PDB file of C-alpha atoms in Angstrom:
ATOM      1  CA  UNK A 129      66.046  80.012 108.218  1.00  0.00           C
ATOM      2  CA  UNK A 130      69.375  80.672 109.729  1.00  0.00           C
ATOM      3  CA  UNK A 131      69.661  82.812 112.636  1.00  0.00           C
ATOM      4  CA  UNK A 132      71.943  86.361 112.054  1.00  0.00           C
ATOM      5  CA  UNK A 133      75.476  86.921 113.750  1.00  0.00           C
ATOM      6  CA  UNK A 134      76.524  90.110 114.745  1.00  0.00           C
ATOM      7  CA  UNK A 135      79.499  91.272 116.238  1.00  0.00           C
ATOM      8  CA  UNK A 136      79.605  94.501 118.348  1.00  0.00           C
ATOM      9  CA  UNK A 137      80.898  96.289 121.692  1.00  0.00           C
ATOM     10  CA  UNK A 138      78.847  96.513 124.618  1.00  0.00           C
ATOM     11  CA  UNK A 139      78.341 100.022 125.536  1.00  0.00           C
ATOM     12  CA  UNK A 140      76.295  99.315 128.956  1.00  0.00           C
ATOM     13  CA  UNK A 141      75.882  96.867 131.392  1.00  0.00           C
ATOM     14  CA  UNK A 142      74.023  98.329 134.399  1.00  0.00           C
ATOM     15  CA  UNK A 143      71.428  95.448 134.436  1.00  0.00           C
ATOM     16  CA  UNK A 144      72.404  91.991 135.263  1.00  0.00           C
ATOM     17  CA  UNK A 145      71.435  90.233 132.351  1.00  0.00           C
ATOM     18  CA  UNK A 146      70.926  92.778 129.644  1.00  0.00           C
ATOM     19  CA  UNK A 147      73.574  94.227 127.716  1.00  0.00           C
ATOM     20  CA  UNK A 148      73.422  97.074 125.356  1.00  0.00           C
ATOM     21  CA  UNK A 149      75.756  96.427 122.425  1.00  0.00           C
ATOM     22  CA  UNK A 150      76.663  98.666 119.465  1.00  0.00           C
ATOM     23  CA  UNK A 151      76.864  96.796 116.128  1.00  0.00           C
ATOM     24  CA  UNK A 152      78.967  99.242 113.220  1.00  0.00           C
ATOM     25  CA  UNK A 153      78.568  99.403 109.835  1.00  0.00           C
ATOM     26  CA  UNK A 154      79.569 101.314 106.865  1.00  0.00           C
ATOM     27  CA  UNK A 155      76.541 102.641 104.384  1.00  0.00           C
ATOM     28  CA  UNK A 156      77.345 104.426 100.942  1.00  0.00           C
ATOM     29  CA  UNK A 157      75.720 107.857 100.857  1.00  0.00           C
ATOM     30  CA  UNK A 158      73.045 107.556  98.058  1.00  0.00           C
ATOM     31  CA  UNK A 159      73.598 110.873  96.350  1.00  0.00           C
ATOM     32  CA  UNK A 160      77.084 111.897  97.194  1.00  0.00           C
ATOM     33  CA  UNK A 161      78.996 108.418  97.520  1.00  0.00           C
ATOM     34  CA  UNK A 162      81.113 109.363 100.309  1.00  0.00           C
ATOM     35  CA  UNK A 163      81.365 106.460 103.022  1.00  0.00           C
ATOM     36  CA  UNK A 164      79.830 107.212 106.190  1.00  0.00           C
ATOM     37  CA  UNK A 165      79.452 105.309 109.560  1.00  0.00           C
ATOM     38  CA  UNK A 166      76.500 104.213 111.240  1.00  0.00           C
ATOM     39  CA  UNK A 167      75.490 102.071 113.961  1.00  0.00           C
ATOM     40  CA  UNK A 168      72.781  99.614 115.246  1.00  0.00           C
ATOM     41  CA  UNK A 169      72.239  99.500 119.121  1.00  0.00           C
ATOM     42  CA  UNK A 170      71.128  96.080 120.200  1.00  0.00           C
ATOM     43  CA  UNK A 171      69.915  94.827 123.191  1.00  0.00           C
ATOM     44  CA  UNK A 172      71.314  91.446 124.195  1.00  0.00           C
ATOM     45  CA  UNK A 173      70.419  88.990 127.243  1.00  0.00           C
ATOM     46  CA  UNK A 174      73.729  87.597 128.878  1.00  0.00           C
ATOM     47  CA  UNK A 175      72.573  85.313 131.171  1.00  0.00           C
ATOM     48  CA  UNK A 176      75.614  84.487 132.543  1.00  0.00           C
ATOM     49  CA  UNK A 177      77.014  87.951 132.860  1.00  0.00           C
ATOM     50  CA  UNK A 178      79.934  86.996 131.188  1.00  0.00           C
ATOM     51  CA  UNK A 179      80.634  90.341 129.361  1.00  0.00           C
ATOM     52  CA  UNK A 180      81.507  93.570 130.713  1.00  0.00           C
ATOM     53  CA  UNK A 181      81.527  97.538 129.192  1.00  0.00           C
ATOM     54  CA  UNK A 182      83.846  97.595 126.020  1.00  0.00           C
ATOM     55  CA  UNK A 183      84.181  94.057 125.458  1.00  0.00           C
ATOM     56  CA  UNK A 184      83.886  92.892 121.792  1.00  0.00           C
ATOM     57  CA  UNK A 185      80.562  90.414 121.663  1.00  0.00           C
ATOM     58  CA  UNK A 186      79.129  88.374 119.160  1.00  0.00           C
ATOM     59  CA  UNK A 187      75.284  88.209 119.417  1.00  0.00           C
ATOM     60  CA  UNK A 188      72.744  85.643 117.839  1.00  0.00           C
ATOM     61  CA  UNK A 189      68.771  86.490 116.784  1.00  0.00           C
ATOM     62  CA  UNK A 190      66.049  85.074 119.258  1.00  0.00           C
ATOM     63  CA  UNK A 191      62.802  85.645 120.344  1.00  0.00           C
ATOM     64  CA  UNK A 192      61.334  88.527 121.923  1.00  0.00           C
ATOM     65  CA  UNK A 193      62.635  88.404 125.656  1.00  0.00           C
ATOM     66  CA  UNK A 194      60.972  91.304 126.807  1.00  0.00           C
ATOM     67  CA  UNK A 195      60.048  94.753 124.792  1.00  0.00           C
ATOM     68  CA  UNK A 196      63.344  95.895 124.085  1.00  0.00           C
ATOM     69  CA  UNK A 197      65.583  92.545 123.972  1.00  0.00           C
ATOM     70  CA  UNK A 198      65.566  90.209 120.720  1.00  0.00           C
ATOM     71  CA  UNK A 199      69.149  89.266 120.705  1.00  0.00           C
ATOM     72  CA  UNK A 200      71.308  86.631 122.550  1.00  0.00           C
ATOM     73  CA  UNK A 201      75.151  86.810 123.912  1.00  0.00           C
ATOM     74  CA  UNK A 202      76.622  83.890 122.306  1.00  0.00           C
ATOM     75  CA  UNK A 203      80.592  84.595 122.993  1.00  0.00           C
ATOM     76  CA  UNK A 204      82.838  87.002 124.377  1.00  0.00           C
ATOM     77  CA  UNK A 205      85.072  87.707 121.198  1.00  0.00           C
ATOM     78  CA  UNK A 206      87.605  90.017 122.868  1.00  0.00           C
ATOM     79  CA  UNK A 207      87.746  91.251 126.446  1.00  0.00           C
ATOM     80  CA  UNK A 208      88.293  95.218 126.747  1.00  0.00           C
ATOM     81  CA  UNK A 209      91.592  96.500 128.513  1.00  0.00           C
ATOM     82  CA  UNK A 210      91.371  98.775 131.460  1.00  0.00           C
ATOM     83  CA  UNK A 211      92.147 101.677 129.442  1.00  0.00           C
ATOM     84  CA  UNK A 212      89.284 101.116 127.019  1.00  0.00           C
ATOM     85  CA  UNK A 213      87.127 100.589 130.072  1.00  0.00           C
ATOM     86  CA  UNK A 214      88.000 104.187 131.309  1.00  0.00           C
ATOM     87  CA  UNK A 215      88.012 105.580 127.948  1.00  0.00           C
ATOM     88  CA  UNK A 216      84.333 104.274 127.643  1.00  0.00           C
ATOM     89  CA  UNK A 217      83.322 105.428 131.378  1.00  0.00           C
ATOM     90  CA  UNK A 218      84.545 108.690 130.602  1.00  0.00           C
ATOM     91  CA  UNK A 219      82.544 109.390 127.674  1.00  0.00           C
ATOM     92  CA  UNK A 220      79.245 108.471 129.338  1.00  0.00           C
ATOM     93  CA  UNK A 221      77.357 111.519 130.411  1.00  0.00           C
ATOM     94  CA  UNK A 222      76.566 111.182 134.187  1.00  0.00           C
ATOM     95  CA  UNK A 223      73.070 111.288 135.629  1.00  0.00           C
TER      96      UNK A 223
END
């Protein structure tokens, strides 16, 4: 069985080898028919640390690597610009 490939955006890169990737999708409401935006959050293993916040990446399904990690980063599709990085940092709540 082939492994699934998804393309999403890195939203968290605080740990050295784990990336939080949001994969957007469109779903049609079953009653009203309106198209709604939904997202799937995946935790991906980035062994080389090549991706940063805001990058668009391709992830591949893998065996369980930890409690949450089930994906491996295969490649960086597009690097984020400086303005995208500033917007992502601004919208993340400070803890």
